[in-house]
Short mmCIF file of C-alpha atoms and ligand atoms in Angstrom, two decimals:
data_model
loop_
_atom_site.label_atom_id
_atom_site.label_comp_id
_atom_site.label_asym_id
_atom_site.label_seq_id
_atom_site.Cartn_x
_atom_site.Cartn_y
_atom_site.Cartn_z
CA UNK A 1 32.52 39.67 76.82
CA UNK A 2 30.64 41.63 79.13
CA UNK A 3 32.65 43.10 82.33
CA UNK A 4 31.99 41.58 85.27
CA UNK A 5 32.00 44.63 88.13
CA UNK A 6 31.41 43.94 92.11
CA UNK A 7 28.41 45.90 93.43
CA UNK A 8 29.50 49.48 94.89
CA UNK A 9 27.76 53.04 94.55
CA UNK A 10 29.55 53.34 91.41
CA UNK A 11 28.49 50.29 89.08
CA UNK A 12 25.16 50.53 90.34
CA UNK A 13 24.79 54.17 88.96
CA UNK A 14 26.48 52.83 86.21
CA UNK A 15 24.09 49.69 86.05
CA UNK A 16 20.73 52.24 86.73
CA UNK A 17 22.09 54.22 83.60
CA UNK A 18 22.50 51.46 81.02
CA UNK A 19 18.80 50.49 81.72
CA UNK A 20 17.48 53.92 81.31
CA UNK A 21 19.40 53.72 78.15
CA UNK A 22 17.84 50.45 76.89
CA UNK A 23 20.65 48.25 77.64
CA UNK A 24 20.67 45.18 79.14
CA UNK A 25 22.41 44.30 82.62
CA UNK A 26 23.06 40.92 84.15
CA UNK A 27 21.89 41.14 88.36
CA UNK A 28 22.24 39.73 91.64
CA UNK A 29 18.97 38.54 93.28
CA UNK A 30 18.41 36.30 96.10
CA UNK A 31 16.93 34.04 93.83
CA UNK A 32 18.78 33.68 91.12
CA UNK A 33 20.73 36.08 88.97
CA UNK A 34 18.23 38.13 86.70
CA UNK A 35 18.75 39.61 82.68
CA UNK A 36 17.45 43.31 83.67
CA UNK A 37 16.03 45.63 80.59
CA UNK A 38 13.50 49.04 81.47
CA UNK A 39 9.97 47.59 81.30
CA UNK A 40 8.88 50.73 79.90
CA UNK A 41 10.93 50.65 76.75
CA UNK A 42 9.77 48.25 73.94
CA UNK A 43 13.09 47.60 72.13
CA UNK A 44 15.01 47.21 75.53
CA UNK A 45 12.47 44.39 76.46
CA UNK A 46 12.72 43.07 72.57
CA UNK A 47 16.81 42.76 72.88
CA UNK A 48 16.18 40.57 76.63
CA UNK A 49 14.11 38.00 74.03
CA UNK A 50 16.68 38.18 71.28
CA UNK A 51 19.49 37.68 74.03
CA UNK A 52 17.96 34.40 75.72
CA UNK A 53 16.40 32.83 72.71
CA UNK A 54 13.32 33.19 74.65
CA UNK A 55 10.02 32.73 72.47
CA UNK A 56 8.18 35.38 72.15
CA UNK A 57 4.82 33.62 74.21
CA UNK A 58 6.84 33.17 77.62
CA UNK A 59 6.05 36.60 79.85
CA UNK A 60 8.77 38.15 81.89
CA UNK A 61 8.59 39.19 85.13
CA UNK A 62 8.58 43.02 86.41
CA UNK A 63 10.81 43.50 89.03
CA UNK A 64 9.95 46.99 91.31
CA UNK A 65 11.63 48.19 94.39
CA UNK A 66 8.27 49.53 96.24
CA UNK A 67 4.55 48.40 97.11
CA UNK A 68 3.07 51.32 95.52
CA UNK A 69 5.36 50.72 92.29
CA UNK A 70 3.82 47.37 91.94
CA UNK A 71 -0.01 49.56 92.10
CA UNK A 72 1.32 51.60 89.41
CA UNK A 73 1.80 48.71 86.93
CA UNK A 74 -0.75 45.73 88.30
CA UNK A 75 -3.98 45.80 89.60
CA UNK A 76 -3.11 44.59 93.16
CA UNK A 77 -6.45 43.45 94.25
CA UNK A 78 -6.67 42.13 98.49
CA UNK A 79 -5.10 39.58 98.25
CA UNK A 80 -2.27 40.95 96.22
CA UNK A 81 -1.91 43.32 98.46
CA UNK A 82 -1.80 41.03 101.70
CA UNK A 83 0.76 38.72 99.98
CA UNK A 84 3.00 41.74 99.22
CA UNK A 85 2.67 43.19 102.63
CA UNK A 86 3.53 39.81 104.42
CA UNK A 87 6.13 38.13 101.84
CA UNK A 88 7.88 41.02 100.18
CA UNK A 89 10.42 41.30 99.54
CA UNK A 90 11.48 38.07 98.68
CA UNK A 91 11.68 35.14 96.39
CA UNK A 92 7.92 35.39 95.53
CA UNK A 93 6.38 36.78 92.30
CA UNK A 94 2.90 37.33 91.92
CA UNK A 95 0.58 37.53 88.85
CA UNK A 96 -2.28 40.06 88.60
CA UNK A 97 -4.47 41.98 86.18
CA UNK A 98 -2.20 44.62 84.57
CA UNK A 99 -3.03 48.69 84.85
CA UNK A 100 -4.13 50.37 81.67
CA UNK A 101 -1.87 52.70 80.59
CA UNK A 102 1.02 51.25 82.72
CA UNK A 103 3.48 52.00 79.69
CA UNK A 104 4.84 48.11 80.43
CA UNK A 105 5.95 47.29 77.26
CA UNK A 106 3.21 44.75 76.19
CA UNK A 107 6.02 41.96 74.38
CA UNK A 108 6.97 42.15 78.35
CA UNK A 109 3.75 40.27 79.71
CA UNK A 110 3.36 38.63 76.06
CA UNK A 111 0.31 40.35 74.94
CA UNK A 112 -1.04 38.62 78.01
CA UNK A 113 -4.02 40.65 80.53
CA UNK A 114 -2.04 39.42 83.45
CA UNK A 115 1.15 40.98 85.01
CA UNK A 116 3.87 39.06 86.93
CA UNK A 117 5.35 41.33 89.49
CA UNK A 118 8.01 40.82 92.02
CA UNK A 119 9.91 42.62 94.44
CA UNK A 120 13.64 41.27 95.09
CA UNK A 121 15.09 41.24 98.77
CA UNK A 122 18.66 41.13 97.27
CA UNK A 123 19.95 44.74 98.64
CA UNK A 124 21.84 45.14 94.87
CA UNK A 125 19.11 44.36 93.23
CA UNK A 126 16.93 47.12 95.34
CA UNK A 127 19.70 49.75 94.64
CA UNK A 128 19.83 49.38 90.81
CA UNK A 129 16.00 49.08 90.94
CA UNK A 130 15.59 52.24 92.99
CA UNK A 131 18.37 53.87 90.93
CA UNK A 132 17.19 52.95 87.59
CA UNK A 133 13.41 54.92 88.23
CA UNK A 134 11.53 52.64 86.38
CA UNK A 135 10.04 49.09 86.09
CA UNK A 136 12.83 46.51 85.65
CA UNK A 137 11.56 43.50 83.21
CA UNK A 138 14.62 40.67 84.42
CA UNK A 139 13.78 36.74 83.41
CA UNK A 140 16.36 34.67 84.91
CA UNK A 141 20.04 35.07 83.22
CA UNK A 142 20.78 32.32 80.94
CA UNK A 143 20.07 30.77 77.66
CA UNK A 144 16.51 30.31 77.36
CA UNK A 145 16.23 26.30 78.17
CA UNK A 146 19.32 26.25 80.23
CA UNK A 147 20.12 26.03 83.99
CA UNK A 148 19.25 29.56 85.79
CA UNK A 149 22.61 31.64 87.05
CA UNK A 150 23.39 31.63 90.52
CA UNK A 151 26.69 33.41 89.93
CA UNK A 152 27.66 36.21 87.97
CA UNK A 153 30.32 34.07 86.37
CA UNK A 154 27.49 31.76 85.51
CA UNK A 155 25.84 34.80 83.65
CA UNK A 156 29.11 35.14 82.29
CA UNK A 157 29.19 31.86 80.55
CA UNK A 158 25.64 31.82 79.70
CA UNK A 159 25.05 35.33 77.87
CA UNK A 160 28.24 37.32 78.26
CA UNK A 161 29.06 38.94 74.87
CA UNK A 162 24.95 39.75 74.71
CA UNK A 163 25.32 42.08 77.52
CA UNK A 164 26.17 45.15 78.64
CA UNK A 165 27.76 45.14 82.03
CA UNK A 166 27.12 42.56 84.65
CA UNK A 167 26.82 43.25 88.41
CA UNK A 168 28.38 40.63 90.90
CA UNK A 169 26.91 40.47 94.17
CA UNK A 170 27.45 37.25 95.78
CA UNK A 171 25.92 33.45 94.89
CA UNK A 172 22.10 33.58 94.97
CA UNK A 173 21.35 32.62 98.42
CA UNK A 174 17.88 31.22 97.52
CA UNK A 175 19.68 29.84 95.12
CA UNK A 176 15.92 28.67 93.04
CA UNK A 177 14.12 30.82 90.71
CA UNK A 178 11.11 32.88 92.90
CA UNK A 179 7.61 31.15 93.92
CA UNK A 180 5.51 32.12 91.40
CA UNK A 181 1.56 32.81 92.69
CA UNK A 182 -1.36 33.94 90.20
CA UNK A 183 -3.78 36.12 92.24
CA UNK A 184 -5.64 37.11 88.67
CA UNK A 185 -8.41 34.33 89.09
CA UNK A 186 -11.38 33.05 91.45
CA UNK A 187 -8.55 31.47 93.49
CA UNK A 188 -4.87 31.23 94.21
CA UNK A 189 -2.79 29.15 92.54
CA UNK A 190 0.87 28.41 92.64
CA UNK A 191 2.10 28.12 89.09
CA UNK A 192 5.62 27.57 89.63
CA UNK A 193 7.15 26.36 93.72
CA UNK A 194 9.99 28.23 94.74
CA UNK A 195 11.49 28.84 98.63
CA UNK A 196 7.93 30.82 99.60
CA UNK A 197 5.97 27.42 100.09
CA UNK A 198 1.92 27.00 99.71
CA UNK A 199 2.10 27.05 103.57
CA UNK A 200 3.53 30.73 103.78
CA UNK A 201 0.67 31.78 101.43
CA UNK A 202 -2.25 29.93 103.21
CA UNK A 203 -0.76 31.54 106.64
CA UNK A 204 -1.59 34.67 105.11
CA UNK A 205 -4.74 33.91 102.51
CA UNK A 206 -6.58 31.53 105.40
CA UNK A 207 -6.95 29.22 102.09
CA UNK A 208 -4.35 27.01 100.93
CA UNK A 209 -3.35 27.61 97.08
CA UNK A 210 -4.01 25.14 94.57
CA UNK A 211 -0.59 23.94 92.86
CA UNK A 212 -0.72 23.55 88.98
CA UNK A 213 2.31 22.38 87.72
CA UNK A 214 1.40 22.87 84.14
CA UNK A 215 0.95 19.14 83.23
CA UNK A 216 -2.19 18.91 81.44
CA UNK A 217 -4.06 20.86 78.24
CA UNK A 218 -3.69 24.67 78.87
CA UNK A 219 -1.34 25.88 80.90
CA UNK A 220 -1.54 28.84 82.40
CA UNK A 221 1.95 29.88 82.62
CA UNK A 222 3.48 29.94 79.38
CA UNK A 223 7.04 29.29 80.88
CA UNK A 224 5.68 25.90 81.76
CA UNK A 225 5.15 24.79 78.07
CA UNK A 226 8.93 25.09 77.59
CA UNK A 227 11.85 22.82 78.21
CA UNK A 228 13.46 24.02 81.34
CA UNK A 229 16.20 24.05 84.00
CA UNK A 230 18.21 21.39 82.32
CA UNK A 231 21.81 20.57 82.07
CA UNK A 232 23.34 18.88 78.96
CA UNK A 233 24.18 15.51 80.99
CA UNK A 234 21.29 13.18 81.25
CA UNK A 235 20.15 12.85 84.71
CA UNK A 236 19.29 10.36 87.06
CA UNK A 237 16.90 10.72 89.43
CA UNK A 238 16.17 9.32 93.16
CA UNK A 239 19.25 7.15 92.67
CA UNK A 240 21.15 5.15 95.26
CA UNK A 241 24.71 5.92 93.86
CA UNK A 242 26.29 6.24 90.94
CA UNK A 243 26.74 3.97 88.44
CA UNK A 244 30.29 3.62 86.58
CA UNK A 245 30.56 6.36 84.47
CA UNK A 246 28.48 8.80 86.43
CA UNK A 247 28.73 11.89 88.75
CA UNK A 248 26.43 11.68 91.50
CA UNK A 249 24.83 14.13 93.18
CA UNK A 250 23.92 13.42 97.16
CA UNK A 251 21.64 14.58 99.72
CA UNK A 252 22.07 14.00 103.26
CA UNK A 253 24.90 11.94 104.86
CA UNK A 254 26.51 9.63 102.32
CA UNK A 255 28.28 6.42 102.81
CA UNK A 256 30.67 7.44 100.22
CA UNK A 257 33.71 7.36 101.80
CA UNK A 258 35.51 9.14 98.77
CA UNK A 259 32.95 11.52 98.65
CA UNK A 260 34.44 14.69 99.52
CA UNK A 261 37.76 14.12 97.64
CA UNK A 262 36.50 12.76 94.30
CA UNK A 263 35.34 15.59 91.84
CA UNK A 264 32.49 13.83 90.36
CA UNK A 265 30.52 13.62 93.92
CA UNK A 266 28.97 16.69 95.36
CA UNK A 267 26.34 16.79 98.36
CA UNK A 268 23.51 19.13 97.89
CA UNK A 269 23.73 19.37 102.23
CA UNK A 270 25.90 16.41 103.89
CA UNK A 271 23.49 17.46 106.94
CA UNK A 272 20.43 17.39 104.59
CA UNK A 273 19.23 20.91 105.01
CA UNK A 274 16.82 21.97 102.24
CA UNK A 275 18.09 25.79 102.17
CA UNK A 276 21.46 24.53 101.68
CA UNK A 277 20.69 21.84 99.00
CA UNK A 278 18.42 24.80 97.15
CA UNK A 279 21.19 26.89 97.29
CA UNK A 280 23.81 24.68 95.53
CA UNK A 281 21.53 22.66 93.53
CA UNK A 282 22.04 24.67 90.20
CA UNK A 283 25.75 25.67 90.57
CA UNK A 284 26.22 21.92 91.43
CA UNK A 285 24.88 21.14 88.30
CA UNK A 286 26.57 23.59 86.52
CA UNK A 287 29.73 22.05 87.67
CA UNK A 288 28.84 18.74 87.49
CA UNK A 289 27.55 19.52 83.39
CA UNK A 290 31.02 19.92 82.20
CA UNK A 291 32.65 16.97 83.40
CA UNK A 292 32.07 15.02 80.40
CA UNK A 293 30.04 12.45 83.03
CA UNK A 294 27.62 9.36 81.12
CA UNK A 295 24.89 10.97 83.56
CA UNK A 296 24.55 12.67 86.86
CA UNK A 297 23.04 10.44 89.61
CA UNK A 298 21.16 12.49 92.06
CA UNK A 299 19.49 11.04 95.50
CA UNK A 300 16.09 11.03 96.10
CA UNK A 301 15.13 14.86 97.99
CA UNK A 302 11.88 14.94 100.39
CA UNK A 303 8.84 15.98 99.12
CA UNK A 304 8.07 18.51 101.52
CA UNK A 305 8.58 21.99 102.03
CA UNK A 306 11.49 23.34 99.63
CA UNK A 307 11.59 19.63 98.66
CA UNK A 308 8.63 20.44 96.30
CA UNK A 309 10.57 23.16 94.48
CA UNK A 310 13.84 21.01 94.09
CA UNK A 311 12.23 18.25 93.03
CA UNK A 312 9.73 20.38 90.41
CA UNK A 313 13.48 21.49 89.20
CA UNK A 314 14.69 18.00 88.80
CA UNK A 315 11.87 16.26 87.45
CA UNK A 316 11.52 19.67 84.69
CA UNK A 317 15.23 18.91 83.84
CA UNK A 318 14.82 15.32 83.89
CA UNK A 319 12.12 15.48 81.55
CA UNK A 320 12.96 17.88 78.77
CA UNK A 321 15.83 15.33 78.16
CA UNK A 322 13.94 12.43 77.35
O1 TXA B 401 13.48 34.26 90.70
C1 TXA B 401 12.99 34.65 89.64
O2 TXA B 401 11.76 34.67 89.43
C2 TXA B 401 13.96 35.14 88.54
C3 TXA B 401 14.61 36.43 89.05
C4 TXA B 401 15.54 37.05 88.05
O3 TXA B 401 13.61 37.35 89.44
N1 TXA B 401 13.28 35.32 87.31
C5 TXA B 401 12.79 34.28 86.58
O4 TXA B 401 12.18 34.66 85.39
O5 TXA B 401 12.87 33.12 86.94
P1 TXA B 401 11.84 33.64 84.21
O6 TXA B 401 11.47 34.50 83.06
O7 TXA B 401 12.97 32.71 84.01
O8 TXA B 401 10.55 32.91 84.71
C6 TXA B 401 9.32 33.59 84.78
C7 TXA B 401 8.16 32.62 84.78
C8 TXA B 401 7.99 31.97 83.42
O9 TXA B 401 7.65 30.61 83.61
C9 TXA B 401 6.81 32.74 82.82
O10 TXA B 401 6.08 31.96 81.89
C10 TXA B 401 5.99 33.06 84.07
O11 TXA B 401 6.95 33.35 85.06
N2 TXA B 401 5.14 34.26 83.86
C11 TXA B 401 5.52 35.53 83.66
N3 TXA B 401 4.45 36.34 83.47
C12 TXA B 401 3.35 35.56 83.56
C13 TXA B 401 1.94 35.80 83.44
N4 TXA B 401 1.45 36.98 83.20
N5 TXA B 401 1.10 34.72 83.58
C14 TXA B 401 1.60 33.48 83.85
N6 TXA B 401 2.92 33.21 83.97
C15 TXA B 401 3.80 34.22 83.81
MG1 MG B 402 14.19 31.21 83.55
#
């Protein structure tokens, strides 16, 4: 099993010095807990795939601590560099055309001319970043397939004997995996919601992005081919309450009168606040997974703002079990 260390001067040397070594690292990010490898080294990137089960199609994302890091690596035309200027750091990644000669291992962006690139606001995640010198290549910590880690303990349970050392440093207080944004065309398009919402981008574009969800012929995110995000208990979407048999998983005030005693009943936010519901929706899940439940019930979430991602979550889940 991999040791779990808190985040101090000393494990995040230790942390920056395993990935210049081409080991792997389990870290804290605002988003959601990340599987870091050196971008730079080929076999380091390799061992991330072999670790996940990830196929070998799905990109990663390049994780760098500065603006002019991201130049070094992706072609950050306007735009690009607008968006980074306004909304990094943060839980946003964007796709552009990648440098020649970057030295970004190419299995990294899957042989792919694009580059997803995103700086992390999670102070940890900066240090080890900084620390480490180079482009960090970090997909989200877990089984490929599986519910993304918003706890180091979740890493733990998810990938812990494939790693080297995992840094704790908190829950993810995002708590979704990052907005991801491709720049790399005529227009912009969000390829994957997350807590930066199509109204933060057209605040700073003028234009409002087109959203492509990756349901139809060719999609252009190879991440939304793949089943995704999903626990092992069926789910049960926009339900009332739960059925005998199930756990149930509420949003907003709840007539439930057992509801905060009884184990199989959690509330995303009793005061139905989106940040909050984002935050717990995966280790609510998580929990929720292991209780042996006929299927988790969950309430309908609004479709609006960080609704959108939640619900993209859900209905991904949802989906690959059918
Ligand atoms: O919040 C996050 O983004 C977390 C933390 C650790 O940063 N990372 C994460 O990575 O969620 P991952 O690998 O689980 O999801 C990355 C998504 C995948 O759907 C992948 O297909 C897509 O980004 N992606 C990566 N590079 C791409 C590219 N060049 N073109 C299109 N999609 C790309
Ligand atoms: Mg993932």
């Amino acid at each position: 099993m991999a040791r779990i260390v808190t985040a101090n001067p000393q494990s995040i040397a230790d942390a920056a010095a395993i990935l210049r070594d081409g080991g792997l690292i389990g870290l804290p990010t605002e988003t959601v807990y990340g599987l870091g490898a050196n971008a730079l080294d080929g076999k380091a990137v390799a061992k991330i795939f072999a670790a996940k089960g990830r196929p070998s199609i799905n990109p990663i994302i390049i994780h760098v601590a500065t603006i002019e890091d991201a130049e070094k690596i992706g072609v950050m035309n306007d735009d690009a560099r607008a968006i980074a200027t306004a909304l990094w750091p943060g839980p946003l990644t964007i796709i552009v055309k990648r440098q020649d000669h970057s030295g970004v291992s190419e299995l990294a962006s899957a042989g792919l001319p694009t580059i997803a690139i995103r700086m992390p606001a999670h102070e940890v995640a900066r240090a080890i970043i900084a620390a480490a010198g180079v482009p960090i290549a970090a997909p989200s910590a877990n089984a490929s397939g599986t519910l993304s880690p918003t706890s180091a303990q979740h890493v733990a349970e998810s990938l812990g004997d494939k790693i080297d050392l995992i840094i704790a440093g908190g829950g993810s207080s995002v708590g979704l995996e990052s907005t991801v944004l491709d720049l790399s065309g005529d227009v912009p398009v969000i390829l994957r919601p997350g807590a930066v919402t199509p109204e933060d981008i057209e605040r700073v574009l003028g234009t409002k992005p087109a959203i492509d969800d990756g349901a139809h012929d060719k999609p252009k995110s190879p991440g939304q081919l793949l089943r995704h995000y999903a626990p092992l208990t069926k789910l049960r979407l926009n339900a009332k309450g739960p059925e005998a048999g199930e756990a149930f998983l509420a949003f907003g005030p709840t007539m439930l009168t057992r509801a905060k005693l009884d184990p199989s009943i959690k509330n995303l936010s009793s005061s139905g606040d989106l940040h909050e519901a984002a935050a717990n929706l995966f280790a609510y899940l998580h929990e929720l997974d292991k209780g042996g439940f006929n299927a988790i019930a969950v309430s309908p979430i609004p479709d609006e703002g960080l609704g959108l991602a939640i619900n993209d979550r859900l209905k991904r889940a949802a989906g690959a079990q059918q």
